[in-house]
C-alpha atoms as a printed R data frame, in Angstrom:
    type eleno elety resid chain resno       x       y      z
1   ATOM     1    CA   UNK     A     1 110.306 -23.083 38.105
2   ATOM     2    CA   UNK     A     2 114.003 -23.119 38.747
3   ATOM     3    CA   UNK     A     3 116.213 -21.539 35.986
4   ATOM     4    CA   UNK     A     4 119.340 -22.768 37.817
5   ATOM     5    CA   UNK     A     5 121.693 -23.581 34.864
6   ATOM     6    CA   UNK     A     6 124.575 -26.066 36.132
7   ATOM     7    CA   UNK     A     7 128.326 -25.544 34.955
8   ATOM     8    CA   UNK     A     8 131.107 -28.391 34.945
9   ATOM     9    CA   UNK     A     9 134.621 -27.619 34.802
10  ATOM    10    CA   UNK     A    10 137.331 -29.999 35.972
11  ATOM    11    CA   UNK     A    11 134.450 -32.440 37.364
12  ATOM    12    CA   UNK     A    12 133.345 -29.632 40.242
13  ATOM    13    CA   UNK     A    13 129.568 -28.368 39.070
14  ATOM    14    CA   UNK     A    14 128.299 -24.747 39.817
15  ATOM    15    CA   UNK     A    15 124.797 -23.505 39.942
16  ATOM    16    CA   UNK     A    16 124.323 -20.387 38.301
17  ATOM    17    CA   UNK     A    17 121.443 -18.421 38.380
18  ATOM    18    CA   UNK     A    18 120.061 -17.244 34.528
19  ATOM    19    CA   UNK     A    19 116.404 -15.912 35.427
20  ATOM    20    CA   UNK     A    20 115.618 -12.810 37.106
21  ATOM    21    CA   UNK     A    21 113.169 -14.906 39.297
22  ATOM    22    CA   UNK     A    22 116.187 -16.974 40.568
23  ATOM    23    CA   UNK     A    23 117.546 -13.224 42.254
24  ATOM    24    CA   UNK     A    24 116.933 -10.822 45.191
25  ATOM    25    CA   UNK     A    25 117.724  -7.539 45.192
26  ATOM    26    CA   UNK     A    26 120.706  -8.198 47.664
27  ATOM    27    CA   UNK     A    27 122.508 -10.411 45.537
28  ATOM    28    CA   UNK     A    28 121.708  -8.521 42.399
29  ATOM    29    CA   UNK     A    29 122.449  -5.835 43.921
30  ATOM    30    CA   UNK     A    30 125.957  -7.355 45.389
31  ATOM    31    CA   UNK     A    31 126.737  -8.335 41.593
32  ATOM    32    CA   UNK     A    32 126.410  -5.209 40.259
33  ATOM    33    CA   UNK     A    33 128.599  -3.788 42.756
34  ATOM    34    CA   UNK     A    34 131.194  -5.781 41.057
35  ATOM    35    CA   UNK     A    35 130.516  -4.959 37.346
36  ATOM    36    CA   UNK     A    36 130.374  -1.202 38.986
37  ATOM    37    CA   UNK     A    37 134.222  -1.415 39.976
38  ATOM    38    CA   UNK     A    38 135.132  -1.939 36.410
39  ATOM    39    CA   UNK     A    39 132.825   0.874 34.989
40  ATOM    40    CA   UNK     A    40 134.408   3.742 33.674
41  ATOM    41    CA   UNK     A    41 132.581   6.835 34.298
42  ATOM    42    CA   UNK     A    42 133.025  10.926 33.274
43  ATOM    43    CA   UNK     A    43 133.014  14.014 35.590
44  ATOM    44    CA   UNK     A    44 128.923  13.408 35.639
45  ATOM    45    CA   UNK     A    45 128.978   9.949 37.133
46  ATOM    46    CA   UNK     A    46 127.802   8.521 33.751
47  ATOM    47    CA   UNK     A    47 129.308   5.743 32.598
48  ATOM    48    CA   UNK     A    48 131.520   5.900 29.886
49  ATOM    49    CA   UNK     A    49 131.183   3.075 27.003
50  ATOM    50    CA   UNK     A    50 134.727   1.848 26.142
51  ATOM    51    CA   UNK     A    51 135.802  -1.860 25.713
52  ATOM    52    CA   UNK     A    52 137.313  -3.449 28.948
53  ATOM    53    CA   UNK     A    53 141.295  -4.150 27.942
54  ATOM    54    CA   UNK     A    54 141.400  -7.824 27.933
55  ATOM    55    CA   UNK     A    55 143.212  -7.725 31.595
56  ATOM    56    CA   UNK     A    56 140.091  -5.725 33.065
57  ATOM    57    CA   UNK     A    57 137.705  -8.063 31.416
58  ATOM    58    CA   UNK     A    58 139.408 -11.358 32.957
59  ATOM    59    CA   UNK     A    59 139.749  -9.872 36.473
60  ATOM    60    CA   UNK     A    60 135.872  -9.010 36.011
61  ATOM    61    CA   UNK     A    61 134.714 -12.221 34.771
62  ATOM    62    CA   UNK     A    62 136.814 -14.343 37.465
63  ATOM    63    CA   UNK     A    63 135.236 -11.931 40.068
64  ATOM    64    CA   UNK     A    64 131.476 -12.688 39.024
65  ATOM    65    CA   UNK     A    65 132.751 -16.030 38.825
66  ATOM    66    CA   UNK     A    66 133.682 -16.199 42.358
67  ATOM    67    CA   UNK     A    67 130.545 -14.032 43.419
68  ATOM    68    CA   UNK     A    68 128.162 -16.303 41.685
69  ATOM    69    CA   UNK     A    69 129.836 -19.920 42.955
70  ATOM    70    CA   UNK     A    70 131.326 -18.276 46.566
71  ATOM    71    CA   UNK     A    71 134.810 -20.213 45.248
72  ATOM    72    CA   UNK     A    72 137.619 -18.004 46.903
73  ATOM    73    CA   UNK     A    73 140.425 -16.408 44.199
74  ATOM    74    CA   UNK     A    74 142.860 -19.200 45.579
75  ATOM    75    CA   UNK     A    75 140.450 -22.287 44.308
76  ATOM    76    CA   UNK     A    76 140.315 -19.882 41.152
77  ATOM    77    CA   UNK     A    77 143.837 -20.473 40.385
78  ATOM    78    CA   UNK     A    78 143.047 -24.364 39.431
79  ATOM    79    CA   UNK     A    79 140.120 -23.640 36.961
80  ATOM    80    CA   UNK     A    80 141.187 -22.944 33.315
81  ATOM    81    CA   UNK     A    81 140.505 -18.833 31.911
82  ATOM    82    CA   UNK     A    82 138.509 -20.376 28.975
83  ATOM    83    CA   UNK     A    83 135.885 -22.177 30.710
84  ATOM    84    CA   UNK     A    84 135.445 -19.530 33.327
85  ATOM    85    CA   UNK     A    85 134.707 -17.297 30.821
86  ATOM    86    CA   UNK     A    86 132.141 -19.565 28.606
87  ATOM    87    CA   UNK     A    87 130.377 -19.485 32.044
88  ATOM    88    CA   UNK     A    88 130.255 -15.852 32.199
89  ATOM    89    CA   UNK     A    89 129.116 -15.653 28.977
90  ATOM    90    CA   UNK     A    90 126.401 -17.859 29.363
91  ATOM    91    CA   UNK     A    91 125.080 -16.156 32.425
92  ATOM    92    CA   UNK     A    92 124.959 -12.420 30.841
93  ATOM    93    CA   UNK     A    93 123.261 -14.281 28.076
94  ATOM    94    CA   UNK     A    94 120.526 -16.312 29.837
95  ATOM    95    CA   UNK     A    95 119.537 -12.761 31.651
96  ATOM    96    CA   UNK     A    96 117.943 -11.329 28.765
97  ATOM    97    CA   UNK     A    97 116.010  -7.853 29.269
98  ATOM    98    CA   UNK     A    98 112.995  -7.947 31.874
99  ATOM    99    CA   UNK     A    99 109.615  -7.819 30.229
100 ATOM   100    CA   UNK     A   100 106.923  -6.404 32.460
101 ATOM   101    CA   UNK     A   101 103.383  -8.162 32.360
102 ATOM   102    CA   UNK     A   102 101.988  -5.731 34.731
103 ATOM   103    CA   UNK     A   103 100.975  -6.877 37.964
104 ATOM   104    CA   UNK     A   104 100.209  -4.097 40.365
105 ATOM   105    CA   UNK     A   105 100.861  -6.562 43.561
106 ATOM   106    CA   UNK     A   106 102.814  -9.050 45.212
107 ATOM   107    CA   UNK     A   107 103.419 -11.776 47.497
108 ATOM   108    CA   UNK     A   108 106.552 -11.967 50.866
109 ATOM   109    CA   UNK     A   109 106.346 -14.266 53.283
110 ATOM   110    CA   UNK     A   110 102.545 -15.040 52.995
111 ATOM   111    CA   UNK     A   111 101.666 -11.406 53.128
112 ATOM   112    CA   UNK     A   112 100.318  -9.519 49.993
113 ATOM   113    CA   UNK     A   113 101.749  -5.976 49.163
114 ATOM   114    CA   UNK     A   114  99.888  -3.767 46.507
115 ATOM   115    CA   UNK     A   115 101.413  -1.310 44.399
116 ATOM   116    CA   UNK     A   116 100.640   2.171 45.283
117 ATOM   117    CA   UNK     A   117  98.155   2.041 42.358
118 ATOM   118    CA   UNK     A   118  95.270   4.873 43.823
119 ATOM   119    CA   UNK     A   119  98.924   7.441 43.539
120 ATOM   120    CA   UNK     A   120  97.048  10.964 43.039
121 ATOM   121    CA   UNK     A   121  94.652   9.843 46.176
122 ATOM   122    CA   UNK     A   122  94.552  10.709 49.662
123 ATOM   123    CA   UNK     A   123  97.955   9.747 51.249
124 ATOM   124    CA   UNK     A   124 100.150   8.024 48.742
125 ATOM   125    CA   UNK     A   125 101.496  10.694 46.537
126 ATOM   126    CA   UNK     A   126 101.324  13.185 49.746
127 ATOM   127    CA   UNK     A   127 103.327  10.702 51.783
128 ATOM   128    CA   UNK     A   128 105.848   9.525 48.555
129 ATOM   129    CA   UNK     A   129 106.697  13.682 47.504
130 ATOM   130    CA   UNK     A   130 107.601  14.165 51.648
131 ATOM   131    CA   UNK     A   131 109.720  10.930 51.293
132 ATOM   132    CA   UNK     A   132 111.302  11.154 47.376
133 ATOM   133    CA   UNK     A   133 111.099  12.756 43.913
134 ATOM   134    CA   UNK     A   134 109.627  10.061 41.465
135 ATOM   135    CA   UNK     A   135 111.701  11.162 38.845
136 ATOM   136    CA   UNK     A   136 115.200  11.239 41.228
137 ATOM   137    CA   UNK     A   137 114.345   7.716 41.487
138 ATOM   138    CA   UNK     A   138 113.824   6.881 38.050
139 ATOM   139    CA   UNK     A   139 117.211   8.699 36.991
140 ATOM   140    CA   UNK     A   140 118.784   6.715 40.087
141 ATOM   141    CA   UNK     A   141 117.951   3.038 38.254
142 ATOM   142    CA   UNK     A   142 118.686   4.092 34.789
143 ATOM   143    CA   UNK     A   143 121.980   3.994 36.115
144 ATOM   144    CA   UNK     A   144 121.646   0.664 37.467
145 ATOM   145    CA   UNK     A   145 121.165   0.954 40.778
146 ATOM   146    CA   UNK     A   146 118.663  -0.831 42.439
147 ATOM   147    CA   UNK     A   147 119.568  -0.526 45.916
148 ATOM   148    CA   UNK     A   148 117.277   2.308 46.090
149 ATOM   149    CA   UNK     A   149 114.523   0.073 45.631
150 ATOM   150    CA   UNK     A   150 113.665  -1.605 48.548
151 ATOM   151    CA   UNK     A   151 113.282   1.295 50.458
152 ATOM   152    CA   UNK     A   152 111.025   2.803 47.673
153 ATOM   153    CA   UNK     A   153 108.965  -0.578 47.999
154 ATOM   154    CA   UNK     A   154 108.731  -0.137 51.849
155 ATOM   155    CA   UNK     A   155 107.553   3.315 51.415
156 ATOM   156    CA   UNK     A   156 104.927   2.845 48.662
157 ATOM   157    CA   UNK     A   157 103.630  -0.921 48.650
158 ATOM   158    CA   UNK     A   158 101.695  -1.688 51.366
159 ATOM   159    CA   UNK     A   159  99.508  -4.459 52.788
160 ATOM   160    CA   UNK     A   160  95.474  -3.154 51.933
161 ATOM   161    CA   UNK     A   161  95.077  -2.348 56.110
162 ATOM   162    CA   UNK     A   162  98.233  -0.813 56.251
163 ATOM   163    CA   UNK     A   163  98.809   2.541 57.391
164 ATOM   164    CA   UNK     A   164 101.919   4.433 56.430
165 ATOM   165    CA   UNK     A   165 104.243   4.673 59.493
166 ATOM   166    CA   UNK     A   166 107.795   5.786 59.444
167 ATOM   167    CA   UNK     A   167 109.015   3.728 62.049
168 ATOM   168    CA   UNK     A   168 108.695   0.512 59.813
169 ATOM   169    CA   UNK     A   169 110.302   1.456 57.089
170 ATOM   170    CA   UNK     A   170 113.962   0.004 57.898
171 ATOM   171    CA   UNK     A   171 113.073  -3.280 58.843
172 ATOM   172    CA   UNK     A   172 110.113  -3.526 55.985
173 ATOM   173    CA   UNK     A   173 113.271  -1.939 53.430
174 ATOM   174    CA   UNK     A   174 115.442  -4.996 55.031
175 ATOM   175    CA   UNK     A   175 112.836  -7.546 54.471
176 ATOM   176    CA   UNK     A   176 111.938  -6.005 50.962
177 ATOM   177    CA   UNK     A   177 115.715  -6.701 50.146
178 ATOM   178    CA   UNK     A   178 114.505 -10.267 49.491
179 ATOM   179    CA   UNK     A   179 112.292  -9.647 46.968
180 ATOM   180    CA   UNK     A   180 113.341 -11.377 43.567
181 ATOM   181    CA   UNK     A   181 114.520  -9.466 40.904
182 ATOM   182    CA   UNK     A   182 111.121  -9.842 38.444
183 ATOM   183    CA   UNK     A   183 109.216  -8.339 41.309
184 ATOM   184    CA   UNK     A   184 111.900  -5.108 41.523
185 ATOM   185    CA   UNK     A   185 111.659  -4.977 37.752
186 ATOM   186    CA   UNK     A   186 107.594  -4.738 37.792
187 ATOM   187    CA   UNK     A   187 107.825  -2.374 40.186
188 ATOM   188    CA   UNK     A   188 110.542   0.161 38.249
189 ATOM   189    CA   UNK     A   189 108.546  -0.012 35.334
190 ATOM   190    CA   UNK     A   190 105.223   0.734 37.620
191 ATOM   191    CA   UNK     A   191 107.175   4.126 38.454
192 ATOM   192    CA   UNK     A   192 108.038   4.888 35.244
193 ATOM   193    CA   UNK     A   193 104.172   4.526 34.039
194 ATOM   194    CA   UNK     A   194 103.263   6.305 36.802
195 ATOM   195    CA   UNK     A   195 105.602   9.377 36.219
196 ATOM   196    CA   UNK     A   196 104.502   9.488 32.156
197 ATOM   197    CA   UNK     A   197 101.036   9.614 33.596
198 ATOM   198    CA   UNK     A   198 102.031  12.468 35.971
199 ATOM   199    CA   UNK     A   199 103.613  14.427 33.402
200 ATOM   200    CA   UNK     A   200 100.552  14.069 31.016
201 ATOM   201    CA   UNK     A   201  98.759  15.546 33.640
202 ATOM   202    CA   UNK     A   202 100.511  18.695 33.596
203 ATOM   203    CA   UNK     A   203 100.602  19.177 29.645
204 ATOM   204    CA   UNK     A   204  98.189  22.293 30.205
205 ATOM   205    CA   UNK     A   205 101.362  23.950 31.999
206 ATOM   206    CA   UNK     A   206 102.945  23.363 28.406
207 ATOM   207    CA   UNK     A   207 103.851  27.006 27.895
208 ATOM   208    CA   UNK     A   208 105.395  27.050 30.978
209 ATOM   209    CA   UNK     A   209 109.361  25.976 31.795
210 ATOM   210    CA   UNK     A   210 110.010  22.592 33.216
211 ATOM   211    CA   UNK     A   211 110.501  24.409 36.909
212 ATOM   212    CA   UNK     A   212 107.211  26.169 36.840
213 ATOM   213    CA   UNK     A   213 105.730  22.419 36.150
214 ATOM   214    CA   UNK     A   214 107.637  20.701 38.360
215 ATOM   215    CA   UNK     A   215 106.777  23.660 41.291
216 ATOM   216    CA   UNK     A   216 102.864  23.095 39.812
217 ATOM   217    CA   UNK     A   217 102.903  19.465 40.044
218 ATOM   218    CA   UNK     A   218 104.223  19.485 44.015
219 ATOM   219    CA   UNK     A   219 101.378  22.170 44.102
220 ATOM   220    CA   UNK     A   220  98.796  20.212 42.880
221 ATOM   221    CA   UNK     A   221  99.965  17.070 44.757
222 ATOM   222    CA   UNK     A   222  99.458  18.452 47.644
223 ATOM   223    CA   UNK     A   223  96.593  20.516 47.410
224 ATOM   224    CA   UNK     A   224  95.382  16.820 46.420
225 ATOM   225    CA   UNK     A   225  96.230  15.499 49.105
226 ATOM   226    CA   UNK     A   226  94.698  17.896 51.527
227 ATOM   227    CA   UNK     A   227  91.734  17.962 49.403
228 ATOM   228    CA   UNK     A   228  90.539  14.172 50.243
229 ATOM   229    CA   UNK     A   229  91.668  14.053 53.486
């Protein structure tokens, strides 16, 4: 299904996208870099929650505007602030929070990809703590940035007679770059799962600090790892 929504204003109509399906990671990816600009964020790199001054907020909605229709700023000029803005408006509204309904696979270019699902066996958490920290990840997204993801996705989800080889990974990350948003979305939420699970296992280390369990769970991964190999 297509959840193009069409806008008219001044007889030209725009398609703009309002599902998650309807978006790769690139141009997702290329929107938030906009929304980014006008972020205001402390010594920490968190963003700070203020209200945009009205100025801000126009320059941000005519830029998303011109991201989301490729009009250039001169074209802008003609189109009146009001309706430019009742677009905006109804795009952040139509893009309502992802819910996950748990697949643990997925389809690109005729070729299925599972989720590293089997993640405390032979290989996959060995090869993912070499590559990344789960959790570094995880913290990396809640601050909206999903341009780690593809590369993730390259790293972990593989075809089911795929071997793990380093040499793919940028052109499989490039390819994975495609990948509509829902998909990215499943996948985040896979890693989160994944990293509760994780922790659980560790709750005998309770009486230790969060170090010592983070320094055990490498440990154990590992020793895992060799274990079944």
């Amino acid at each position: 299904t297509n959840y193009m929504i069409q806008i008219k204003i001044q007889d030209e109509s725009y398609d703009i996208p309002t599902n998650w399906k309807d978006m790769t990671v690139r141009y997702w990816c290329g929107l938030y870099a906009i929304i980014n600009q006008y972020n205001k964020r402390d010594e920490n790199g968190e963003i700070v929650e203020e209200e945009h001054s009205e100025v801000q907020l126009l320059k941000m909605n005519r830029d998303i505007f011109m991201y989301l229709t490729g009009l250039k700023q001169s074209e802008m000029e003609k189109l009146d602030v009001d309706s430019v803005n009742a677009a905006i408006t109804a795009f952040s509204g139509t893009l309502e929070e992802y819910k996950p309904k748990g697949i643990d696979r997925f389809e690109l270019e005729e070729e299925v990809y599972l989720f590293p699902k089997e993640f405390l066996k032979r290989n996959t958490f060995g090869d993912y703590i070499e590559s990344t920290h789960l959790e570094s990840t995880i913290e990396i997204m809640k601050h909206g940035r999903f341009d780690v993801l593809p590369e993730q996705m390259a790293i972990l989800c593989r075809r089911v007679d795929e071997e793990y080889d380093d040499d793919i990974i940028p052109s499989k990350t490039e390819k994975f770059k495609e990948l509509t948003m829902d998909i990215v979305w499943e996948f985040s939420f896979f890693l989160t799962m994944q990293s509760v699970k994780l922790t659980r296992t560790f709750q005998m280390f309770l009486g230790k600090t969060e170090e010592e369990v983070e320094a055990a769970k490498i440990e154990f991964l590992q020793l895992d790892s060799t274990i079944s190999s």
